[in-house]
Short mmCIF file of C-alpha atoms in Angstrom, two decimals:
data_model
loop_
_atom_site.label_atom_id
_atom_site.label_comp_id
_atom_site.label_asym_id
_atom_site.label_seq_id
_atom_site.Cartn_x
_atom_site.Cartn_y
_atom_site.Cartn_z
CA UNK A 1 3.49 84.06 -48.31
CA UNK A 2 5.60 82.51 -51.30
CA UNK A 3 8.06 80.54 -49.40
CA UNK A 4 9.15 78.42 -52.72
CA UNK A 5 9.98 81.66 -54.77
CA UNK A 6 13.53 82.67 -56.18
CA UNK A 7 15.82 85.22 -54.04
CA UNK A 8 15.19 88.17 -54.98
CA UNK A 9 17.70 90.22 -56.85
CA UNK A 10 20.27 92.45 -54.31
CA UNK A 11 23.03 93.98 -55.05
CA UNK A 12 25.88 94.92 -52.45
CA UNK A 13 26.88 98.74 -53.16
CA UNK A 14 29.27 98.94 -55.53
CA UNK A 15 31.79 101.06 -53.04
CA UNK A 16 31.74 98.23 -50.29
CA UNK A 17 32.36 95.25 -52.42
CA UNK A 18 35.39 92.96 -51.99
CA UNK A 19 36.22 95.54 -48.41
CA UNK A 20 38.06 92.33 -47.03
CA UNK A 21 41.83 93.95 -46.49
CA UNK A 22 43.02 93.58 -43.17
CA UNK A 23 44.82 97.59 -43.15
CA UNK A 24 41.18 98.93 -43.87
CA UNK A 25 39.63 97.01 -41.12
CA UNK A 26 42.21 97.94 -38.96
CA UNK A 27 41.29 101.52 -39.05
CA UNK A 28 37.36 100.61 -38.80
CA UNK A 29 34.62 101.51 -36.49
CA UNK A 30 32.49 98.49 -35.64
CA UNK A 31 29.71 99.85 -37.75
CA UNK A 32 31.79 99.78 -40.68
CA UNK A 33 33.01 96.38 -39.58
CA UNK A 34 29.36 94.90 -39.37
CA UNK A 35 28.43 97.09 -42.20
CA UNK A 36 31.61 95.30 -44.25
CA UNK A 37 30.25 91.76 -42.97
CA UNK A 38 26.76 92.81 -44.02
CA UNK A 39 27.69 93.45 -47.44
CA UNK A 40 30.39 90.59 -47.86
CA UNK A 41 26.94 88.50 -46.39
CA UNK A 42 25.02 89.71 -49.40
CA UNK A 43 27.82 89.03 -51.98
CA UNK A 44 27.77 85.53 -51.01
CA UNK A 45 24.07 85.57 -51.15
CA UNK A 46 23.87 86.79 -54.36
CA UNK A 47 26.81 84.17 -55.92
CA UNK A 48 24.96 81.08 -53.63
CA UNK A 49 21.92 81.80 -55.48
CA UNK A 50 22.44 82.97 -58.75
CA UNK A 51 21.76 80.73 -60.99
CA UNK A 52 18.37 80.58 -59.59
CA UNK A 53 17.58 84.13 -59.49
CA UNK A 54 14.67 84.81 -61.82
CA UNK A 55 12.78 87.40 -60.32
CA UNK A 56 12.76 90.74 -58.56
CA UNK A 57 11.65 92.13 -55.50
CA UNK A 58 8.04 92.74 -56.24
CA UNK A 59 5.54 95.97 -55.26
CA UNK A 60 1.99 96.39 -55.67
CA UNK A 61 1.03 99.77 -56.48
CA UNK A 62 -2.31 99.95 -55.02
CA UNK A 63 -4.99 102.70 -53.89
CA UNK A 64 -8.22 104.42 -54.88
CA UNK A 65 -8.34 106.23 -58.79
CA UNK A 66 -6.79 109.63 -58.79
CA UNK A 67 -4.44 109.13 -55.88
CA UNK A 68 -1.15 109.35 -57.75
CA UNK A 69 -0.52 106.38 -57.89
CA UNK A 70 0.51 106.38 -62.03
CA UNK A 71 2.65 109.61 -60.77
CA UNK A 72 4.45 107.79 -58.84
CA UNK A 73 4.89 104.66 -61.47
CA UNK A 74 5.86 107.57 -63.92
CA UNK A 75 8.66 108.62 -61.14
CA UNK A 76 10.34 105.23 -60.85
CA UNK A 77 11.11 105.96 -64.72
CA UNK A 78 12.43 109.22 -63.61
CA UNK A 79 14.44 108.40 -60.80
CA UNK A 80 15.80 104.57 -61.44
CA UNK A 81 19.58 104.88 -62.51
CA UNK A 82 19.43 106.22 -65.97
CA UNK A 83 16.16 107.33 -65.68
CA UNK A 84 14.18 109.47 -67.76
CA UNK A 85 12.06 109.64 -70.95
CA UNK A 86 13.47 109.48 -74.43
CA UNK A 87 12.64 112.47 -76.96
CA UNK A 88 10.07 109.66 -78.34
CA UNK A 89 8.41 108.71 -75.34
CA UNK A 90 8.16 112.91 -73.99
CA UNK A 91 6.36 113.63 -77.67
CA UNK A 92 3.86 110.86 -77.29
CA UNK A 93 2.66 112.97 -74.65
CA UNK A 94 1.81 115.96 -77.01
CA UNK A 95 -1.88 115.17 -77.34
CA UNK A 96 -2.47 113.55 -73.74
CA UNK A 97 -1.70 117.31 -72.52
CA UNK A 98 -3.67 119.32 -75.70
CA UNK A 99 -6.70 116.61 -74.62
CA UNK A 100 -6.23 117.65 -70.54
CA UNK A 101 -6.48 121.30 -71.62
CA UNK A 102 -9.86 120.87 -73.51
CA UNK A 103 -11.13 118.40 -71.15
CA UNK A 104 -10.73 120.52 -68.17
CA UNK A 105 -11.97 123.66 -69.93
CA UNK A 106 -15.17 121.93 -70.92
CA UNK A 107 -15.75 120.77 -67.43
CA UNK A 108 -15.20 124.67 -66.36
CA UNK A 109 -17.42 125.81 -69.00
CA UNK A 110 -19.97 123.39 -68.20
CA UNK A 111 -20.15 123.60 -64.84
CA UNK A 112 -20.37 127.92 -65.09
CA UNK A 113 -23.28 127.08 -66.99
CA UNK A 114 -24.66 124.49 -64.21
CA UNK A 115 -24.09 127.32 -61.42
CA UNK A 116 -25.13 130.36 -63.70
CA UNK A 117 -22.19 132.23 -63.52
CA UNK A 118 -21.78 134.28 -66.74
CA UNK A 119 -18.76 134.22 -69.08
CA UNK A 120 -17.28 138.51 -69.69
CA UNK A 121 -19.07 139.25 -72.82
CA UNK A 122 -16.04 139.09 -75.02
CA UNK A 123 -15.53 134.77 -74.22
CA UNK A 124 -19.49 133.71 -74.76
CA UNK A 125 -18.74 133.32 -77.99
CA UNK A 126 -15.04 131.53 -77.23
CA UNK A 127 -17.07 129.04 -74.51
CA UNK A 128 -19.84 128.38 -76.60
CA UNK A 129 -16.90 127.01 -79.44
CA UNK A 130 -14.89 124.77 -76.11
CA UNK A 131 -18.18 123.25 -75.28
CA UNK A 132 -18.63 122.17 -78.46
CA UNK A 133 -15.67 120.87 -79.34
CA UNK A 134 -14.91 116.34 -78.97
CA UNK A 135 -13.35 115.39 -75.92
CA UNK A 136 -9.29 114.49 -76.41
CA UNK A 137 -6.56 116.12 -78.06
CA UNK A 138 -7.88 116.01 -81.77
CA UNK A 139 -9.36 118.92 -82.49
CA UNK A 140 -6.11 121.10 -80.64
CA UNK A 141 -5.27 123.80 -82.87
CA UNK A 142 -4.13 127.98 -82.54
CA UNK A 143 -7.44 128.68 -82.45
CA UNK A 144 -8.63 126.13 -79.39
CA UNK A 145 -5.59 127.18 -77.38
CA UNK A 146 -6.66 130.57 -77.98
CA UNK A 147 -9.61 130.25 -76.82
CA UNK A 148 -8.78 128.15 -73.69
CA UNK A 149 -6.37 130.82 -73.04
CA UNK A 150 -9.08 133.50 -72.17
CA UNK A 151 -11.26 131.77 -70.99
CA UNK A 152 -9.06 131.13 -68.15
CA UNK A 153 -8.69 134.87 -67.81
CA UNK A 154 -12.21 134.89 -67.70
CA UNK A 155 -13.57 135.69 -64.16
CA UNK A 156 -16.53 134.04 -64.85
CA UNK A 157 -14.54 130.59 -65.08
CA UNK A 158 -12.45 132.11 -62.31
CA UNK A 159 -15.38 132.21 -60.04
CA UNK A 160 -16.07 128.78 -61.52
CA UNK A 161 -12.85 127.27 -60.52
CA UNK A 162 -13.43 128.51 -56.99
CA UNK A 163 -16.31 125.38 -56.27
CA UNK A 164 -14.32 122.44 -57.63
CA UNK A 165 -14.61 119.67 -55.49
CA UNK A 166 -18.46 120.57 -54.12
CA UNK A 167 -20.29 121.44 -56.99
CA UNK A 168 -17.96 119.10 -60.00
CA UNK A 169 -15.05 117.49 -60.40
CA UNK A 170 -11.95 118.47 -61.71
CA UNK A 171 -8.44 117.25 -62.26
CA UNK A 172 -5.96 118.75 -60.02
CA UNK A 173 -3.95 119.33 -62.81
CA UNK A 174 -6.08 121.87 -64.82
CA UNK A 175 -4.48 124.92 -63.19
CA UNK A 176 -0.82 123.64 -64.45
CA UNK A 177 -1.91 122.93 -67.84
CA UNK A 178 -3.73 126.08 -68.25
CA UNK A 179 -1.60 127.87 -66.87
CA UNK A 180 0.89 126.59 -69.38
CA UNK A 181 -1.00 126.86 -72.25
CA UNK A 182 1.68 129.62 -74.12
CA UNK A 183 4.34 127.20 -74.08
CA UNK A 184 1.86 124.42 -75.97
CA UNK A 185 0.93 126.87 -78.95
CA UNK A 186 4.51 125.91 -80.36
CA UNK A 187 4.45 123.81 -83.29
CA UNK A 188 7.83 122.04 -82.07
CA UNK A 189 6.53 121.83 -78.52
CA UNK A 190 8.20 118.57 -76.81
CA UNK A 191 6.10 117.94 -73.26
CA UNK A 192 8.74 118.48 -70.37
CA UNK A 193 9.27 115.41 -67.75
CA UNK A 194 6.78 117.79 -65.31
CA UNK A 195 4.32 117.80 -68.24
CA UNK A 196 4.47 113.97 -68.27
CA UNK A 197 3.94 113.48 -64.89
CA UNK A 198 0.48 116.44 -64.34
CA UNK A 199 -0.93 114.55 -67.59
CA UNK A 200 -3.62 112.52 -66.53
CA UNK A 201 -5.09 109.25 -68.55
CA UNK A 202 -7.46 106.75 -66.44
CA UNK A 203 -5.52 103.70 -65.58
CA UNK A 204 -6.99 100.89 -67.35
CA UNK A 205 -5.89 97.53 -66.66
CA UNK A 206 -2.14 96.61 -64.99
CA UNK A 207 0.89 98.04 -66.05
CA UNK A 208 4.13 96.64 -64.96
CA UNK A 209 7.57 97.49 -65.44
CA UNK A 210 11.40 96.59 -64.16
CA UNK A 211 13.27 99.69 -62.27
CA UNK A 212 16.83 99.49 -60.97
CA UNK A 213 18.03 101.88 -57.96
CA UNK A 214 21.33 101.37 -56.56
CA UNK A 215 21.39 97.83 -54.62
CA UNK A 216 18.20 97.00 -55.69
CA UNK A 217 16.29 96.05 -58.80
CA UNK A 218 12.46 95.20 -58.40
CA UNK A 219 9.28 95.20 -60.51
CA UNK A 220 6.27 97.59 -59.74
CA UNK A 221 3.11 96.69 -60.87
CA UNK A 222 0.39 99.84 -61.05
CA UNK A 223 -2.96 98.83 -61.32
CA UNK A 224 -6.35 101.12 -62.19
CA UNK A 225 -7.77 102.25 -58.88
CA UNK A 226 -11.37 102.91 -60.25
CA UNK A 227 -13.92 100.29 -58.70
CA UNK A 228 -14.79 98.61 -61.88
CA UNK A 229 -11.04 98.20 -62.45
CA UNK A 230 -10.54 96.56 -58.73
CA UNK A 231 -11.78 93.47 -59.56
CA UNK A 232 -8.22 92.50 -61.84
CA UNK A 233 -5.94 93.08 -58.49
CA UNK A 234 -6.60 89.96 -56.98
CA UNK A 235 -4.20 88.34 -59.73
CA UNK A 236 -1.29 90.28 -58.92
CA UNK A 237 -0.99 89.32 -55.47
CA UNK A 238 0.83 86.54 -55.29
CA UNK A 239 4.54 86.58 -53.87
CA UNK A 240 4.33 90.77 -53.22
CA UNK A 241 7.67 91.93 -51.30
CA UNK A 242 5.64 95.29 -50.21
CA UNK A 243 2.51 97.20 -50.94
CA UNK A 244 2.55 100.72 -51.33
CA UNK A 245 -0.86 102.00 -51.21
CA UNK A 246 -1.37 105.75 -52.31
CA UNK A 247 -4.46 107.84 -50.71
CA UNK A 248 -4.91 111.44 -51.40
CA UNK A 249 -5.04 113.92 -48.64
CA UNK A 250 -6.80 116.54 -50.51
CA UNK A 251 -9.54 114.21 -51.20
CA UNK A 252 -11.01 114.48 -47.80
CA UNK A 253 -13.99 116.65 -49.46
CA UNK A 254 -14.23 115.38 -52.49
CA UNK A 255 -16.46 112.61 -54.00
CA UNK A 256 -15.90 109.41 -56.42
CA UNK A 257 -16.06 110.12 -60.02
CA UNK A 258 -17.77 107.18 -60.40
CA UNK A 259 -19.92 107.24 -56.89
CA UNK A 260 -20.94 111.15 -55.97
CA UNK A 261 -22.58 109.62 -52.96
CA UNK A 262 -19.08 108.09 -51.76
CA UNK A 263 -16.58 110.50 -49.88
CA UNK A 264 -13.24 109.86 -51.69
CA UNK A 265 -10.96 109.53 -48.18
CA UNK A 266 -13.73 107.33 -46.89
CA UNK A 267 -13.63 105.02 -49.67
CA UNK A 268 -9.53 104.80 -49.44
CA UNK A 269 -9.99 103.62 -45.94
CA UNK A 270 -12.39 101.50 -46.65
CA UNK A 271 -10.33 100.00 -49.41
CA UNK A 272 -7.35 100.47 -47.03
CA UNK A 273 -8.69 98.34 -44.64
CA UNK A 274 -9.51 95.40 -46.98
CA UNK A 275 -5.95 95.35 -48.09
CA UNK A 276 -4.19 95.30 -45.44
CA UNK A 277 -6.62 92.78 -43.42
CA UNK A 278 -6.49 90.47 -46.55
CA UNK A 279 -5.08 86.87 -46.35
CA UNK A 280 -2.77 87.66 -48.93
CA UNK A 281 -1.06 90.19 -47.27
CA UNK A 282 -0.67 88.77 -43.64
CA UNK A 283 3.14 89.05 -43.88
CA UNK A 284 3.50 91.43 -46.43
CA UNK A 285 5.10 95.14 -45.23
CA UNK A 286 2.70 97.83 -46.18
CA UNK A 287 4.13 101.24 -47.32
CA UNK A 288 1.49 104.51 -46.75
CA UNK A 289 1.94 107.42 -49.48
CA UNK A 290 -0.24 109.85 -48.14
CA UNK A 291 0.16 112.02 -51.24
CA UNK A 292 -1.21 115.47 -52.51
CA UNK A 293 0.68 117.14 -49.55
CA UNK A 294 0.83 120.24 -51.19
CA UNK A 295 -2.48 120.63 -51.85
CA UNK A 296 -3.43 119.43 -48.64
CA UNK A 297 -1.34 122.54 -47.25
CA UNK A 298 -3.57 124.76 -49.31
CA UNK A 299 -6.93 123.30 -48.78
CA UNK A 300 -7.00 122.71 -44.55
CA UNK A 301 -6.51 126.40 -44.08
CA UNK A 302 -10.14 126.65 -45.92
CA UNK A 303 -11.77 123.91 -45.49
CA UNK A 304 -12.22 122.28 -42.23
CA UNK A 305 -11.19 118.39 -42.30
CA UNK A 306 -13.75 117.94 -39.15
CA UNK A 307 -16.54 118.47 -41.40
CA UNK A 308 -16.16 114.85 -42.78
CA UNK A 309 -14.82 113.70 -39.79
CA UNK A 310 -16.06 114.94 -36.83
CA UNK A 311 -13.88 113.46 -34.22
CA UNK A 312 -11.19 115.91 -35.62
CA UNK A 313 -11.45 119.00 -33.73
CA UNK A 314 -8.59 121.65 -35.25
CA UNK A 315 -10.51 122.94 -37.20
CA UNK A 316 -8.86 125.08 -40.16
CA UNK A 317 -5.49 125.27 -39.48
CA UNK A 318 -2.08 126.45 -41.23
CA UNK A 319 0.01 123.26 -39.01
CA UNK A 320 -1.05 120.83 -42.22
CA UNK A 321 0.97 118.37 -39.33
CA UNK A 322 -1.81 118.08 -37.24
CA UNK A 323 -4.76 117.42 -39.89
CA UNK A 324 -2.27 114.74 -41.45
CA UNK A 325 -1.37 113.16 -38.03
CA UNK A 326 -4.94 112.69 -37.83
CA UNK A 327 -5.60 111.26 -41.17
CA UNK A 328 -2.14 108.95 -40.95
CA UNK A 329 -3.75 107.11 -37.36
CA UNK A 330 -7.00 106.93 -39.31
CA UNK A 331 -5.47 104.78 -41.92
CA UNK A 332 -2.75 102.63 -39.50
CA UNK A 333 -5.75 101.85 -37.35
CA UNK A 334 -7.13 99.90 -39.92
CA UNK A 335 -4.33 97.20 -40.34
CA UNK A 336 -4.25 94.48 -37.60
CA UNK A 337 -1.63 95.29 -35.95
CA UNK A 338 -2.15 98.19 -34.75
CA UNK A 339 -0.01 100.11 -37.92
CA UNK A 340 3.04 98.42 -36.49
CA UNK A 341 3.91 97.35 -39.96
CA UNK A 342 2.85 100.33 -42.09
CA UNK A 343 5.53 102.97 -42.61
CA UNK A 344 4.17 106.06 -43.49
CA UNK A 345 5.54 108.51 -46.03
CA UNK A 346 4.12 112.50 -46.96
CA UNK A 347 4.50 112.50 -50.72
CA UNK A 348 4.04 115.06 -53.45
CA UNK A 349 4.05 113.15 -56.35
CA UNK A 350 4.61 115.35 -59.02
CA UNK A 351 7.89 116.66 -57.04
CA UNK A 352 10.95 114.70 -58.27
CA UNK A 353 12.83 115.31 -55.30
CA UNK A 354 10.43 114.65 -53.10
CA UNK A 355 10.00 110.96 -54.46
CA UNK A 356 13.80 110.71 -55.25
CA UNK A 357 14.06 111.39 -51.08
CA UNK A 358 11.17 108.82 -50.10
CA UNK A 359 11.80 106.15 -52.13
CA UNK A 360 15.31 105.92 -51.07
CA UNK A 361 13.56 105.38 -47.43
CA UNK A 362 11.44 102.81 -49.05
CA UNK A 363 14.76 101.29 -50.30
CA UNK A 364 16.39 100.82 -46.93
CA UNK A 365 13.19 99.38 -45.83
CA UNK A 366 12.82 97.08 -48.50
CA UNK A 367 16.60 95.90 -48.09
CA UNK A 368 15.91 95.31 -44.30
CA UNK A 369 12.71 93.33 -45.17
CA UNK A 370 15.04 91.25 -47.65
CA UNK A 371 17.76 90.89 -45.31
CA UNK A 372 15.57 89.48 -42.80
CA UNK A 373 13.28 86.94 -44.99
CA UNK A 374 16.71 85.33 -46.40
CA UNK A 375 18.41 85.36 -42.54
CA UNK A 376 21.29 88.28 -42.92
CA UNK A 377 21.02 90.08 -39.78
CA UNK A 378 21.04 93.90 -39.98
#
């Protein structure tokens, strides 16, 4: 690994600091005591070495494109102490969501067209404008949102919507957004942090950034999970504290945007596998967000996960626990060791709360991992 790297940065909680008084031990269980000598271990840790601390604990974001793993990036922002976006950064968001609602609408109305499934006579007209219109948020105006806004009370697009994932692809998002669409037709609209974190822009390149969460501070790198864009990983690898790889559940029928002959969960274990089993990673912990759960919920009471895979036997079922159990093993089995060292984690991204309650697992995790490479016993 990166034995000749700095400590990375931990702080002792705030509430345990200094606990050295001799009429508070006195009344101590011996948890708190070794929980007391723990964090007395990692204040002299922390004063030992700092003058050399330069650097973070370190994760690698990694995972196949449209597995949520820029969701979960966007979280961090959200849920670090003194998280959030700025008025600034929320508005910069404005045309990211007007471009997801004409995006999406022109993949419906496109893909009605594809399947011959007629618009209600009063929208030709309105879909024959939306496919017409430049991708992006340009050309948003009254008018567009308008339109948009019966088309999706169209039951020809309704009928539409019903074959995403087999016949095209759309962004899981496009429901939310449209759904939405009253609240964008104000001139003063200001995207909410839930607007932020359904918008979706292809991750390009590697975006990095420093997040602090109690007793620890660390650096998350998120990286574009689109083939072409795989290629730029390998330089981020070097002296990782953890991976956390995202996969989406839902995608277990779906296809690569940029591979139609690819099933999407077959490519993340595929790509799974490679990580994992990489020399790079041969001490590094690995950290599974099987993410989407919510939509996973939805989808395996219709759609039968044994038709990709058809060692799984349940069939459609409304126990989503015994689809994912399934689908967790699949992706353990990969790693050497058996999935030993792979904690696994069933994530809704786009749920605040939901990451708020993980990633504080993560943390303890990532703290014991610490503890152990710089010889503090838990």
């Amino acid at each position: 690994h990166c034995a000749t790297s700095p400590a990375p940065i931990v702080h002792a909680p705030p509430q345990h600091r200094g606990v050295t008084m001799g009429a508070a031990c006195s009344s101590q269980t011996e948890e708190q005591k070794l929980k007391a000598k723990r964090n007395r271990e990692l204040d002299k840790l922390l004063h030992t070495n700092q003058q050399e601390i330069v650097e973070e604990v370190k994760l690698l974001l990694l995972g196949p494109g449209e597995s949520g793993k820029s969701t979960v990036f966007k979280q961090m922002k959200i849920i670090q102490e003194g998280g959030g976006f700025t008025e600034e950064e929320l508005k910069a968001y404005r045309y990211i969501v007007f471009g997801n609602c004409i995006t999406q609408m022109k993949v419906l109305v496109a893909a009605a067209e594809k399947l011959n499934i007629s618009f209600d006579d009063q929208n030709k007209e309105r879909a024959s404008r939306v496919a017409q219109l430049p991708a992006g948020g340009d050309a948003w105006c009254t008018e567009v949102a308008d339109d948009i806004k019966h088309l999706w009370g169209d039951s020809g697009i309704q009928e539409t919507f019903k074959h995403r994932d087999k016949a095209y692809q759309l962004n899981d998002s496009a429901q939310y957004f449209f759904d939405e669409i009253d609240r964008f037709l104000d001139p003063g609209y200001v995207p909410t942090e839930q607007d932020v974190l359904r918008a979706r822009v292809r991750s390009t390149g590697i975006e990095e950034a420093e997040f602090s969460m109690g007793e620890l501070e660390f650096r998350m790198l998120d990286v574009g999970g689109q083939r072409s864009e795989r290629r730029k990983w390998i330089h981020c690898f070097d002296c990782v504290t953890a991976v956390v790889f995202c996969a989406s559940l839902s995608a277990y029928d779906q296809t690569l945007r940029e591979d139609d002959s690819q099933n999407r969960m077959k490519e993340a274990i595929l790509l799974f596998d490679e990580i994992c089993n990489s020399p790079w990673f041969r001490e590094t912990m690995f950290i599974l967000f099987l993410n989407k759960l919510d939509l996973f919920k939805e989808k395996v009471q219709k759609v039968d996960l044994g038709e990709t895979f058809p060692e799984y036997t349940g069939g459609c079922t409304a126990d989503w626990k015994v689809p994912g159990n399934f689908i967790e093993k699949m992706f353990k089995s990969q790693h050497a060791s058996g999935g030993d060292s792979v904690f696994t984690h069933f994530t809704v991204a786009v749920d605040t709360e939901n990451v708020k309650f993980v990633f504080n697992a993560v943390k303890m995790k990532l703290l014991d991992e610490i503890m152990n490479r710089t010889g503090i016993l838990m």
